[in-house]
PDB file of C-alpha atoms in Angstrom:
ATOM      1  CA  ASN A   1       0.000   0.000   0.000  1.00 66.00           C
ATOM      2  CA  ASP A   2       1.104   3.565  -0.689  1.00 75.00           C
ATOM      3  CA  PRO A   3       2.517   5.508   2.279  1.00 82.00           C
ATOM      4  CA  LEU A   4       0.181   8.097   3.787  1.00 82.00           C
ATOM      5  CA  PHE A   5       2.980  10.629   4.222  1.00 84.00           C
ATOM      6  CA  TRP A   6       6.750  10.858   4.641  1.00 87.00           C
ATOM      7  CA  ILE A   7       8.920  12.442   7.326  1.00 91.00           C
ATOM      8  CA  HIS A   8      12.487  13.394   6.366  1.00 92.00           C
ATOM      9  CA  LEU A   9      15.115  13.614   9.107  1.00 91.00           C
ATOM     10  CA  ASN A  10      18.333  15.593   8.603  1.00 92.00           C
ATOM     11  CA  VAL A  11      20.012  16.953  11.738  1.00 89.00           C
ATOM     12  CA  ASP A  12      23.632  18.041  12.308  1.00 88.00           C
ATOM     13  CA  TYR A  13      23.295  19.603  15.770  1.00 82.00           C
ATOM     14  CA  PRO A  14      23.056  18.856  18.703  1.00 82.00           C
ATOM     15  CA  PHE A  15      23.325  15.302  17.310  1.00 83.00           C
ATOM     16  CA  ASN A  16      23.762  13.755  13.892  1.00 88.00           C
ATOM     17  CA  LEU A  17      20.725  12.082  12.401  1.00 89.00           C
ATOM     18  CA  LYS A  18      19.562  11.245   8.896  1.00 93.00           C
ATOM     19  CA  GLY A  19      16.616   9.158   7.848  1.00 92.00           C
ATOM     20  CA  ILE A  20      13.201   8.804   6.312  1.00 93.00           C
ATOM     21  CA  LEU A  21      10.053   7.526   8.013  1.00 91.00           C
ATOM     22  CA  TYR A  22       6.549   6.950   6.656  1.00 89.00           C
ATOM     23  CA  PHE A  23       3.086   5.898   7.790  1.00 84.00           C
ATOM     24  CA  PRO A  24       1.754   2.894   5.847  1.00 79.00           C
ATOM     25  CA  LYS A  25      -1.909   2.842   4.842  1.00 74.00           C
ATOM     26  CA  LEU A  26      -4.070   0.390   6.811  1.00 66.00           C
ATOM     27  CA  LYS A  27      -7.163  -1.411   5.547  1.00 60.00           C
ATOM     28  CA  HIS A  28      -8.785  -1.405   8.987  1.00 56.00           C
ATOM     29  CA  GLU A  29      -7.889  -0.951  12.643  1.00 52.00           C
ATOM     30  CA  LEU A  30      -7.600  -4.685  13.348  1.00 47.00           C
ATOM     31  CA  GLU A  31      -4.837  -4.930  10.757  1.00 51.00           C
ATOM     32  CA  VAL A  32      -2.483  -3.029  13.058  1.00 52.00           C
ATOM     33  CA  THR A  33       0.969  -4.580  12.987  1.00 55.00           C
ATOM     34  CA  GLU A  34       4.221  -3.228  14.275  1.00 56.00           C
ATOM     35  CA  GLY A  35       6.161  -1.311  11.660  1.00 61.00           C
ATOM     36  CA  GLU A  36       9.829  -1.654  10.974  1.00 82.00           C
ATOM     37  CA  VAL A  37      12.292   1.157  11.558  1.00 86.00           C
ATOM     38  CA  LYS A  38      15.858  -0.007  10.935  1.00 88.00           C
ATOM     39  CA  LEU A  39      18.493   1.790  12.997  1.00 87.00           C
ATOM     40  CA  TYR A  40      22.077   2.250  11.769  1.00 89.00           C
ATOM     41  CA  ASN A  41      25.256   3.776  13.146  1.00 86.00           C
ATOM     42  CA  ASN A  42      27.353   5.115  10.246  1.00 89.00           C
ATOM     43  CA  GLN A  43      25.686   2.573   7.941  1.00 89.00           C
ATOM     44  CA  VAL A  44      26.360  -0.241  10.407  1.00 86.00           C
ATOM     45  CA  TYR A  45      23.094  -2.014  11.236  1.00 87.00           C
ATOM     46  CA  VAL A  46      22.225  -1.803  14.953  1.00 83.00           C
ATOM     47  CA  ALA A  47      18.649  -3.072  15.472  1.00 82.00           C
ATOM     48  CA  ASP A  48      14.986  -2.769  14.529  1.00 82.00           C
ATOM     49  CA  ASN A  49      12.301  -0.885  16.432  1.00 76.00           C
ATOM     50  CA  ILE A  50      14.155   0.260  19.530  1.00 78.00           C
ATOM     51  CA  LYS A  51      11.340   1.687  21.660  1.00 76.00           C
ATOM     52  CA  GLU A  52      13.673   4.081  23.448  1.00 77.00           C
ATOM     53  CA  VAL A  53      14.358   5.744  20.069  1.00 81.00           C
ATOM     54  CA  ILE A  54      10.973   5.338  18.373  1.00 82.00           C
ATOM     55  CA  PRO A  55       8.199   5.915  20.951  1.00 84.00           C
ATOM     56  CA  GLU A  56       5.772   3.045  21.343  1.00 80.00           C
ATOM     57  CA  PHE A  57       2.836   4.956  19.837  1.00 82.00           C
ATOM     58  CA  LEU A  58       4.840   5.532  16.620  1.00 83.00           C
ATOM     59  CA  LEU A  59       5.911   1.933  16.113  1.00 74.00           C
ATOM     60  CA  LEU A  60       3.571   1.669  13.136  1.00 78.00           C
ATOM     61  CA  LEU A  61       6.152   3.787  11.302  1.00 83.00           C
ATOM     62  CA  LYS A  62       8.391   2.210   8.716  1.00 87.00           C
ATOM     63  CA  GLY A  63      11.730   3.523   7.508  1.00 91.00           C
ATOM     64  CA  VAL A  64      15.432   3.895   8.152  1.00 92.00           C
ATOM     65  CA  ILE A  65      17.450   6.038  10.554  1.00 90.00           C
ATOM     66  CA  ASP A  66      21.241   6.473  10.476  1.00 91.00           C
ATOM     67  CA  CYS A  67      22.683   8.110  13.584  1.00 87.00           C
ATOM     68  CA  PRO A  68      26.418   8.104  14.418  1.00 86.00           C
ATOM     69  CA  ASP A  69      25.484   9.285  17.919  1.00 79.00           C
ATOM     70  CA  LEU A  70      23.367   6.192  18.524  1.00 75.00           C
ATOM     71  CA  PRO A  71      25.199   3.819  20.884  1.00 69.00           C
ATOM     72  CA  LEU A  72      26.030   0.366  19.596  1.00 70.00           C
ATOM     73  CA  ASN A  73      25.132  -0.960  23.032  1.00 65.00           C
ATOM     74  CA  VAL A  74      21.354  -1.283  22.732  1.00 63.00           C
ATOM     75  CA  SER A  75      20.589  -2.758  26.133  1.00 65.00           C
ATOM     76  CA  ARG A  76      17.481  -1.130  27.532  1.00 58.00           C
ATOM     77  CA  SER A  77      19.101   0.142  30.737  1.00 63.00           C
ATOM     78  CA  PHE A  78      21.901   1.777  28.758  1.00 62.00           C
ATOM     79  CA  LEU A  79      19.577   3.407  26.223  1.00 65.00           C
ATOM     80  CA  GLN A  80      17.283   4.821  28.905  1.00 63.00           C
ATOM     81  CA  GLN A  81      20.197   6.754  30.396  1.00 66.00           C
ATOM     82  CA  ASP A  82      21.762   7.930  27.133  1.00 70.00           C
ATOM     83  CA  LYS A  83      21.106  11.666  26.654  1.00 76.00           C
ATOM     84  CA  ASN A  84      21.387  11.509  22.867  1.00 77.00           C
ATOM     85  CA  VAL A  85      18.793   8.737  22.681  1.00 79.00           C
ATOM     86  CA  ILE A  86      16.349  10.877  24.695  1.00 81.00           C
ATOM     87  CA  LYS A  87      17.009  13.879  22.402  1.00 84.00           C
ATOM     88  CA  ILE A  88      16.593  11.761  19.259  1.00 84.00           C
ATOM     89  CA  SER A  89      13.289  10.324  20.501  1.00 86.00           C
ATOM     90  CA  LYS A  90      11.914  13.795  21.303  1.00 89.00           C
ATOM     91  CA  HIS A  91      13.096  15.077  17.917  1.00 89.00           C
ATOM     92  CA  ILE A  92      11.268  12.280  16.076  1.00 89.00           C
ATOM     93  CA  VAL A  93       8.038  13.015  17.994  1.00 91.00           C
ATOM     94  CA  LYS A  94       8.431  16.718  17.130  1.00 92.00           C
ATOM     95  CA  LYS A  95       9.014  15.967  13.436  1.00 91.00           C
ATOM     96  CA  VAL A  96       5.912  13.753  13.307  1.00 91.00           C
ATOM     97  CA  SER A  97       3.747  16.391  15.011  1.00 94.00           C
ATOM     98  CA  ASP A  98       5.193  19.174  12.813  1.00 94.00           C
ATOM     99  CA  LYS A  99       4.421  17.132   9.708  1.00 92.00           C
ATOM    100  CA  LEU A 100       0.831  16.511  10.815  1.00 94.00           C
ATOM    101  CA  VAL A 101       0.290  20.213  11.544  1.00 96.00           C
ATOM    102  CA  ASN A 102       1.813  21.156   8.186  1.00 94.00           C
ATOM    103  CA  VAL A 103      -0.412  18.759   6.241  1.00 94.00           C
ATOM    104  CA  PHE A 104      -3.520  19.906   8.137  1.00 96.00           C
ATOM    105  CA  THR A 105      -2.688  23.574   7.548  1.00 96.00           C
ATOM    106  CA  ASN A 106      -1.751  23.324   3.874  1.00 96.00           C
ATOM    107  CA  GLN A 107      -3.493  20.174   2.633  1.00 94.00           C
ATOM    108  CA  ARG A 108      -6.487  19.696   4.883  1.00 95.00           C
ATOM    109  CA  GLU A 109      -8.377  17.576   2.355  1.00 95.00           C
ATOM    110  CA  ASN A 110      -5.422  15.196   2.192  1.00 92.00           C
ATOM    111  CA  TYR A 111      -5.179  15.173   5.996  1.00 94.00           C
ATOM    112  CA  GLU A 112      -8.862  14.267   6.287  1.00 95.00           C
ATOM    113  CA  SER A 113      -8.445  11.482   3.713  1.00 91.00           C
ATOM    114  CA  PHE A 114      -5.971   9.572   5.889  1.00 89.00           C
ATOM    115  CA  TRP A 115      -7.372  10.505   9.314  1.00 92.00           C
ATOM    116  CA  ASP A 116      -9.319   7.228   9.672  1.00 88.00           C
ATOM    117  CA  ASP A 117      -6.091   5.287   9.027  1.00 83.00           C
ATOM    118  CA  ILE A 118      -3.982   7.015  11.669  1.00 85.00           C
ATOM    119  CA  GLN A 119      -6.456   8.295  14.252  1.00 90.00           C
ATOM    120  CA  ILE A 120      -5.832   5.431  16.672  1.00 87.00           C
ATOM    121  CA  PHE A 121      -2.095   6.202  16.742  1.00 85.00           C
ATOM    122  CA  ILE A 122      -2.612   9.930  17.116  1.00 92.00           C
ATOM    123  CA  LYS A 123      -5.065   9.378  19.974  1.00 93.00           C
ATOM    124  CA  TYR A 124      -2.795   6.826  21.613  1.00 91.00           C
ATOM    125  CA  GLY A 125       0.094   9.281  21.266  1.00 92.00           C
ATOM    126  CA  CYS A 126      -1.962  11.970  23.013  1.00 95.00           C
ATOM    127  CA  LEU A 127      -2.628   9.554  25.875  1.00 94.00           C
ATOM    128  CA  ARG A 128       1.025   8.532  26.204  1.00 92.00           C
ATOM    129  CA  ASP A 129       2.876  11.786  25.543  1.00 92.00           C
ATOM    130  CA  GLU A 130       1.613  15.103  26.899  1.00 93.00           C
ATOM    131  CA  SER A 131       4.010  17.111  24.714  1.00 92.00           C
ATOM    132  CA  PHE A 132       2.668  15.366  21.595  1.00 94.00           C
ATOM    133  CA  TYR A 133      -0.902  16.226  22.610  1.00 96.00           C
ATOM    134  CA  GLU A 134       0.025  19.878  23.160  1.00 96.00           C
ATOM    135  CA  LYS A 135       1.540  20.071  19.681  1.00 95.00           C
ATOM    136  CA  ILE A 136      -1.392  18.564  17.799  1.00 96.00           C
ATOM    137  CA  LYS A 137      -4.448  19.301  19.964  1.00 96.00           C
ATOM    138  CA  GLU A 138      -5.734  21.976  17.552  1.00 96.00           C
ATOM    139  CA  ILE A 139      -5.686  19.583  14.573  1.00 97.00           C
ATOM    140  CA  LEU A 140      -7.567  16.683  16.159  1.00 97.00           C
ATOM    141  CA  ILE A 141     -10.597  16.157  13.940  1.00 97.00           C
ATOM    142  CA  PHE A 142     -13.894  14.302  14.267  1.00 97.00           C
ATOM    143  CA  LYS A 143     -16.228  12.994  11.580  1.00 96.00           C
ATOM    144  CA  ASP A 144     -19.785  14.244  12.086  1.00 96.00           C
ATOM    145  CA  LEU A 145     -23.170  12.711  11.200  1.00 95.00           C
ATOM    146  CA  ASN A 146     -22.936  14.192   7.692  1.00 94.00           C
ATOM    147  CA  GLY A 147     -19.497  12.710   6.994  1.00 94.00           C
ATOM    148  CA  LYS A 148     -17.764  16.073   7.393  1.00 96.00           C
ATOM    149  CA  TYR A 149     -14.569  16.408   9.453  1.00 97.00           C
ATOM    150  CA  LEU A 150     -14.513  19.084  12.160  1.00 97.00           C
ATOM    151  CA  THR A 151     -12.018  20.171  14.786  1.00 96.00           C
ATOM    152  CA  LEU A 152     -13.291  20.375  18.346  1.00 94.00           C
ATOM    153  CA  LYS A 153     -13.384  24.163  18.073  1.00 94.00           C
ATOM    154  CA  GLU A 154     -15.375  24.014  14.807  1.00 95.00           C
ATOM    155  CA  TYR A 155     -17.900  21.587  16.274  1.00 95.00           C
ATOM    156  CA  MET A 156     -18.366  23.702  19.401  1.00 92.00           C
ATOM    157  CA  GLU A 157     -18.863  26.839  17.312  1.00 93.00           C
ATOM    158  CA  GLN A 158     -21.430  25.065  15.139  1.00 91.00           C
ATOM    159  CA  CYS A 159     -23.415  23.760  18.115  1.00 89.00           C
ATOM    160  CA  LYS A 160     -23.104  26.575  20.651  1.00 86.00           C
ATOM    161  CA  GLU A 161     -26.721  27.688  20.124  1.00 85.00           C
ATOM    162  CA  THR A 162     -28.182  24.214  20.728  1.00 84.00           C
ATOM    163  CA  HIS A 163     -25.923  22.457  23.232  1.00 83.00           C
ATOM    164  CA  GLU A 164     -23.052  24.653  24.319  1.00 82.00           C
ATOM    165  CA  ASN A 165     -20.038  22.859  25.852  1.00 87.00           C
ATOM    166  CA  LYS A 166     -21.565  19.442  25.159  1.00 91.00           C
ATOM    167  CA  ILE A 167     -20.182  17.110  22.519  1.00 93.00           C
ATOM    168  CA  TYR A 168     -22.652  14.421  21.544  1.00 94.00           C
ATOM    169  CA  TYR A 169     -21.144  11.333  19.955  1.00 95.00           C
ATOM    170  CA  VAL A 170     -22.076   8.034  18.320  1.00 95.00           C
ATOM    171  CA  ASN A 171     -20.005   4.870  18.715  1.00 92.00           C
ATOM    172  CA  ASN A 172     -22.291   2.453  16.865  1.00 91.00           C
ATOM    173  CA  GLU A 173     -24.241   3.922  13.959  1.00 92.00           C
ATOM    174  CA  ASN A 174     -26.523   0.883  13.611  1.00 92.00           C
ATOM    175  CA  GLU A 175     -27.458   0.516  17.275  1.00 90.00           C
ATOM    176  CA  GLN A 176     -27.970   4.258  17.701  1.00 91.00           C
ATOM    177  CA  SER A 177     -29.700   4.866  14.355  1.00 92.00           C
ATOM    178  CA  GLN A 178     -32.984   5.960  16.006  1.00 89.00           C
ATOM    179  CA  TYR A 179     -31.186   8.641  17.985  1.00 90.00           C
ATOM    180  CA  ILE A 180     -29.216   9.726  14.898  1.00 93.00           C
ATOM    181  CA  ASN A 181     -32.473  10.183  12.977  1.00 91.00           C
ATOM    182  CA  ILE A 182     -33.919  12.254  15.819  1.00 89.00           C
ATOM    183  CA  PHE A 183     -30.829  14.460  15.868  1.00 90.00           C
ATOM    184  CA  LYS A 184     -30.936  14.993  12.112  1.00 91.00           C
ATOM    185  CA  GLU A 185     -34.661  15.796  12.165  1.00 88.00           C
ATOM    186  CA  ASN A 186     -33.908  18.571  14.661  1.00 87.00           C
ATOM    187  CA  ASN A 187     -30.760  19.850  12.899  1.00 89.00           C
ATOM    188  CA  LEU A 188     -28.533  18.618  15.694  1.00 90.00           C
ATOM    189  CA  ASN A 189     -25.075  17.235  15.075  1.00 93.00           C
ATOM    190  CA  ALA A 190     -22.890  14.612  16.733  1.00 95.00           C
ATOM    191  CA  VAL A 191     -19.461  13.133  16.051  1.00 96.00           C
ATOM    192  CA  ILE A 192     -18.545   9.526  15.291  1.00 96.00           C
ATOM    193  CA  LEU A 193     -16.258   7.960  17.907  1.00 95.00           C
ATOM    194  CA  ASN A 194     -15.805   4.297  17.015  1.00 90.00           C
ATOM    195  CA  CYS A 195     -12.106   3.869  17.764  1.00 89.00           C
ATOM    196  CA  SER A 196     -11.234   1.209  20.351  1.00 84.00           C
ATOM    197  CA  ILE A 197      -9.534   3.715  22.693  1.00 89.00           C
ATOM    198  CA  ASP A 198     -12.050   6.562  22.376  1.00 92.00           C
ATOM    199  CA  ASN A 199     -13.319   6.075  25.954  1.00 90.00           C
ATOM    200  CA  HIS A 200      -9.857   6.905  27.268  1.00 91.00           C
ATOM    201  CA  PHE A 201      -9.328   9.619  24.675  1.00 95.00           C
ATOM    202  CA  ILE A 202     -12.470  11.594  25.508  1.00 94.00           C
ATOM    203  CA  THR A 203     -11.618  11.333  29.210  1.00 93.00           C
ATOM    204  CA  LEU A 204      -8.296  12.997  28.371  1.00 95.00           C
ATOM    205  CA  LEU A 205     -10.053  15.749  26.404  1.00 96.00           C
ATOM    206  CA  GLU A 206     -12.463  16.393  29.284  1.00 95.00           C
ATOM    207  CA  ARG A 207      -9.552  16.615  31.705  1.00 94.00           C
ATOM    208  CA  GLU A 208      -7.704  19.058  29.452  1.00 95.00           C
ATOM    209  CA  ASN A 209     -10.896  21.065  28.772  1.00 92.00           C
ATOM    210  CA  PRO A 210     -12.838  21.137  32.068  1.00 91.00           C
ATOM    211  CA  ASN A 211     -15.712  23.119  30.552  1.00 91.00           C
ATOM    212  CA  LEU A 212     -16.467  20.380  27.990  1.00 91.00           C
ATOM    213  CA  SER A 213     -18.359  17.128  28.449  1.00 92.00           C
ATOM    214  CA  PHE A 214     -18.782  14.235  26.014  1.00 94.00           C
ATOM    215  CA  LEU A 215     -22.178  12.525  26.006  1.00 92.00           C
ATOM    216  CA  ARG A 216     -23.185   9.555  23.927  1.00 92.00           C
ATOM    217  CA  ILE A 217     -26.175  10.386  21.770  1.00 92.00           C
ATOM    218  CA  ASP A 218     -28.412   8.076  23.830  1.00 90.00           C
ATOM    219  CA  SER A 219     -27.225   9.250  27.248  1.00 88.00           C
ATOM    220  CA  ASP A 220     -29.544  12.222  27.584  1.00 81.00           C
ATOM    221  CA  ILE A 221     -32.482  13.929  25.902  1.00 81.00           C
ATOM    222  CA  SER A 222     -31.332  17.303  24.633  1.00 74.00           C
ATOM    223  CA  ASP A 223     -33.577  20.201  25.618  1.00 76.00           C
ATOM    224  CA  ILE A 224     -34.005  21.117  21.962  1.00 77.00           C
ATOM    225  CA  LEU A 225     -35.896  17.829  21.417  1.00 82.00           C
ATOM    226  CA  LYS A 226     -38.478  18.762  24.043  1.00 83.00           C
ATOM    227  CA  ASN A 227     -41.423  21.147  24.117  1.00 80.00           C
ATOM    228  CA  THR A 228     -41.385  23.734  26.861  1.00 71.00           C
ATOM    229  CA  GLU A 229     -44.539  22.382  28.467  1.00 67.00           C
ATOM    230  CA  ASP A 230     -44.764  22.037  32.232  1.00 64.00           C
ATOM    231  CA  SER A 231     -45.344  18.658  33.807  1.00 68.00           C
ATOM    232  CA  ASP A 232     -48.750  17.104  33.410  1.00 74.00           C
ATOM    233  CA  ASP A 233     -50.994  15.960  36.267  1.00 76.00           C
ATOM    234  CA  ASN A 234     -50.953  12.468  34.783  1.00 83.00           C
ATOM    235  CA  ASP A 235     -47.140  12.167  34.718  1.00 87.00           C
ATOM    236  CA  GLU A 236     -46.913  10.422  38.074  1.00 88.00           C
ATOM    237  CA  LYS A 237     -49.610   7.966  37.051  1.00 86.00           C
ATOM    238  CA  ILE A 238     -47.690   7.101  33.851  1.00 88.00           C
ATOM    239  CA  LYS A 239     -44.452   6.689  35.820  1.00 90.00           C
ATOM    240  CA  GLU A 240     -46.000   4.372  38.392  1.00 89.00           C
ATOM    241  CA  LEU A 241     -47.654   2.273  35.705  1.00 88.00           C
ATOM    242  CA  PHE A 242     -44.369   1.612  33.879  1.00 90.00           C
ATOM    243  CA  LYS A 243     -42.347   1.199  37.070  1.00 89.00           C
ATOM    244  CA  GLU A 244     -44.756  -1.492  38.233  1.00 88.00           C
ATOM    245  CA  ILE A 245     -44.353  -3.404  34.973  1.00 88.00           C
ATOM    246  CA  LEU A 246     -40.578  -2.949  34.486  1.00 87.00           C
ATOM    247  CA  LYS A 247     -39.600  -3.206  38.154  1.00 83.00           C
ATOM    248  CA  ASP A 248     -35.771  -3.210  38.456  1.00 81.00           C
ATOM    249  CA  LYS A 249     -35.094  -3.461  34.702  1.00 82.00           C
ATOM    250  CA  ILE A 250     -35.039   0.338  34.527  1.00 85.00           C
ATOM    251  CA  GLU A 251     -33.319   2.638  37.012  1.00 85.00           C
ATOM    252  CA  GLU A 252     -35.668   5.561  36.479  1.00 89.00           C
ATOM    253  CA  VAL A 253     -38.773   6.555  34.526  1.00 91.00           C
ATOM    254  CA  LYS A 254     -39.242  10.088  33.196  1.00 91.00           C
ATOM    255  CA  VAL A 255     -42.125  11.655  31.325  1.00 91.00           C
ATOM    256  CA  GLU A 256     -41.274  14.332  28.785  1.00 89.00           C
ATOM    257  CA  SER A 257     -43.081  16.264  26.084  1.00 89.00           C
ATOM    258  CA  LEU A 258     -41.077  15.449  22.955  1.00 88.00           C
ATOM    259  CA  LYS A 259     -41.567  17.460  19.778  1.00 85.00           C
ATOM    260  CA  ASN A 260     -41.762  14.323  17.649  1.00 87.00           C
ATOM    261  CA  GLU A 261     -45.133  12.790  18.517  1.00 89.00           C
ATOM    262  CA  GLU A 262     -44.267   9.551  16.681  1.00 90.00           C
ATOM    263  CA  ILE A 263     -41.740   8.612  19.373  1.00 91.00           C
ATOM    264  CA  THR A 264     -43.394   6.486  22.045  1.00 92.00           C
ATOM    265  CA  ALA A 265     -40.422   6.201  24.371  1.00 92.00           C
ATOM    266  CA  LEU A 266     -36.638   6.220  24.468  1.00 90.00           C
ATOM    267  CA  ILE A 267     -34.095   4.571  26.716  1.00 90.00           C
ATOM    268  CA  THR A 268     -31.131   6.633  27.854  1.00 90.00           C
ATOM    269  CA  VAL A 269     -28.046   5.206  29.536  1.00 86.00           C
ATOM    270  CA  SER A 270     -26.008   7.114  32.107  1.00 86.00           C
ATOM    271  CA  GLU A 271     -22.728   8.208  30.504  1.00 87.00           C
ATOM    272  CA  GLN A 272     -20.715   7.650  33.668  1.00 84.00           C
ATOM    273  CA  SER A 273     -22.013   4.151  34.448  1.00 83.00           C
ATOM    274  CA  ARG A 274     -21.569   2.987  30.841  1.00 83.00           C
ATOM    275  CA  ARG A 275     -18.009   4.312  30.624  1.00 82.00           C
ATOM    276  CA  MET A 276     -17.036   2.538  33.846  1.00 82.00           C
ATOM    277  CA  ILE A 277     -18.356  -0.783  32.508  1.00 81.00           C
ATOM    278  CA  GLU A 278     -16.676  -0.390  29.113  1.00 77.00           C
ATOM    279  CA  MET A 279     -13.321   0.555  30.624  1.00 75.00           C
ATOM    280  CA  SER A 280     -13.451  -2.414  33.004  1.00 74.00           C
ATOM    281  CA  ARG A 281     -14.117  -4.725  30.054  1.00 72.00           C
ATOM    282  CA  MET A 282     -11.296  -3.145  28.058  1.00 67.00           C
ATOM    283  CA  TYR A 283      -8.853  -3.905  30.859  1.00 68.00           C
ATOM    284  CA  GLY A 284     -10.187  -7.458  31.029  1.00 65.00           C
ATOM    285  CA  ASN A 285     -11.572  -6.958  34.522  1.00 63.00           C
ATOM    286  CA  MET A 286     -14.883  -8.762  34.046  1.00 61.00           C
ATOM    287  CA  ASP A 287     -15.470  -9.025  37.802  1.00 63.00           C
ATOM    288  CA  MET A 288     -15.247  -5.251  38.100  1.00 57.00           C
ATOM    289  CA  ALA A 289     -17.511  -4.790  35.064  1.00 52.00           C
ATOM    290  CA  ALA A 290     -20.089  -7.096  36.659  1.00 59.00           C
ATOM    291  CA  MET A 291     -20.098  -4.897  39.777  1.00 65.00           C
ATOM    292  CA  PHE A 292     -21.319  -1.899  37.793  1.00 67.00           C
ATOM    293  CA  LYS A 293     -24.814  -1.651  36.421  1.00 74.00           C
ATOM    294  CA  GLU A 294     -25.862   0.441  33.447  1.00 77.00           C
ATOM    295  CA  GLU A 295     -28.152   3.108  34.821  1.00 85.00           C
ATOM    296  CA  LYS A 296     -30.988   3.109  32.304  1.00 87.00           C
ATOM    297  CA  THR A 297     -33.780   5.659  32.193  1.00 90.00           C
ATOM    298  CA  LEU A 298     -37.019   5.150  30.285  1.00 92.00           C
ATOM    299  CA  VAL A 299     -38.151   8.460  28.803  1.00 92.00           C
ATOM    300  CA  ILE A 300     -41.861   8.348  27.936  1.00 93.00           C
ATOM    301  CA  ASN A 301     -43.343  10.825  25.488  1.00 92.00           C
ATOM    302  CA  ARG A 302     -46.626  12.162  26.870  1.00 90.00           C
ATOM    303  CA  ASN A 303     -47.469  13.562  23.383  1.00 89.00           C
ATOM    304  CA  ASN A 304     -47.556  10.128  21.793  1.00 92.00           C
ATOM    305  CA  LYS A 305     -50.977   8.647  20.904  1.00 93.00           C
ATOM    306  CA  ILE A 306     -50.146   5.206  22.277  1.00 94.00           C
ATOM    307  CA  ILE A 307     -49.157   6.670  25.645  1.00 92.00           C
ATOM    308  CA  LYS A 308     -52.326   8.773  25.703  1.00 90.00           C
ATOM    309  CA  ASN A 309     -54.431   5.685  24.924  1.00 91.00           C
ATOM    310  CA  ILE A 310     -52.714   3.665  27.664  1.00 88.00           C
ATOM    311  CA  LEU A 311     -53.436   6.439  30.120  1.00 85.00           C
ATOM    312  CA  THR A 312     -57.095   6.590  29.039  1.00 86.00           C
ATOM    313  CA  MET A 313     -57.458   2.821  29.436  1.00 86.00           C
ATOM    314  CA  GLU A 314     -55.838   2.954  32.861  1.00 77.00           C
ATOM    315  CA  ASN A 315     -58.188   5.716  33.986  1.00 74.00           C
ATOM    316  CA  GLU A 316     -61.238   3.749  32.760  1.00 77.00           C
ATOM    317  CA  ASP A 317     -60.062   0.606  34.571  1.00 70.00           C
ATOM    318  CA  ASN A 318     -59.666   2.579  37.783  1.00 67.00           C
ATOM    319  CA  LYS A 319     -63.193   3.984  37.398  1.00 65.00           C
ATOM    320  CA  ASN A 320     -64.621   0.501  36.912  1.00 62.00           C
ATOM    321  CA  LEU A 321     -62.874  -0.641  40.073  1.00 55.00           C
TER     322      LEU A 321
END
């Protein structure tokens, strides 16, 4: 496969370094295999993929590096203490981040075309290396419901009138299709986050941007989807009816006045409880995952005909009693 982009290395000071690195194109995330960066000292082969020289999150890279200042002793303890090795590693991270920023700035369409191929490595790099995150945080992009790529700043600007400081996201377009349709009907937008490490990544973004919060599209009912009606006298009756039937299958029952009268009810899942379960599963801690319970809320639409009919039938039954 053709390389996505190249990074040329040519340094004379404070160390000598020449080389070329490139990102290979992937067919899909599961195809991830370690790259191969061959390291030389004055054209004398030293080793492949030394993690002290090429940071772990960049080991997808392929290429060749020739560095006379690279020690021939490649034992891990020796490399970790070698000042030149530390400088070389930081320089490579800087060159990669500089290249990404340059492509985004001058060839954004090209940058967007290979984002899906490299996003997992960029996100992993942000999680592992704070300096890398600081260098590329402004060029992190997200695909929205219309297939358009937006930076975080662009998305927030677009949505500030409808849900300021909230980033709604989708991680399974099929399972969340009903919610996607509702969003589109109301001119709301969300981003697609279907990368395997996105749970950790959005936690990082929330930590770095305390005013922002990420919410899965089915975790809450946005105010823009509701009418501004006050609660109805029958709301408690509807709640009790469904609670009696569902018992402990649902954590909470709410009654709302949704603009779309065709929607009978929706289930929302607490963002915090779901993230805790998913992270526990990711770390293989199934016992911990079993300890947490998804906090589900049934949101009933009082404007829906079926709900109105159920309420009428319930009232008639009570009268007959």
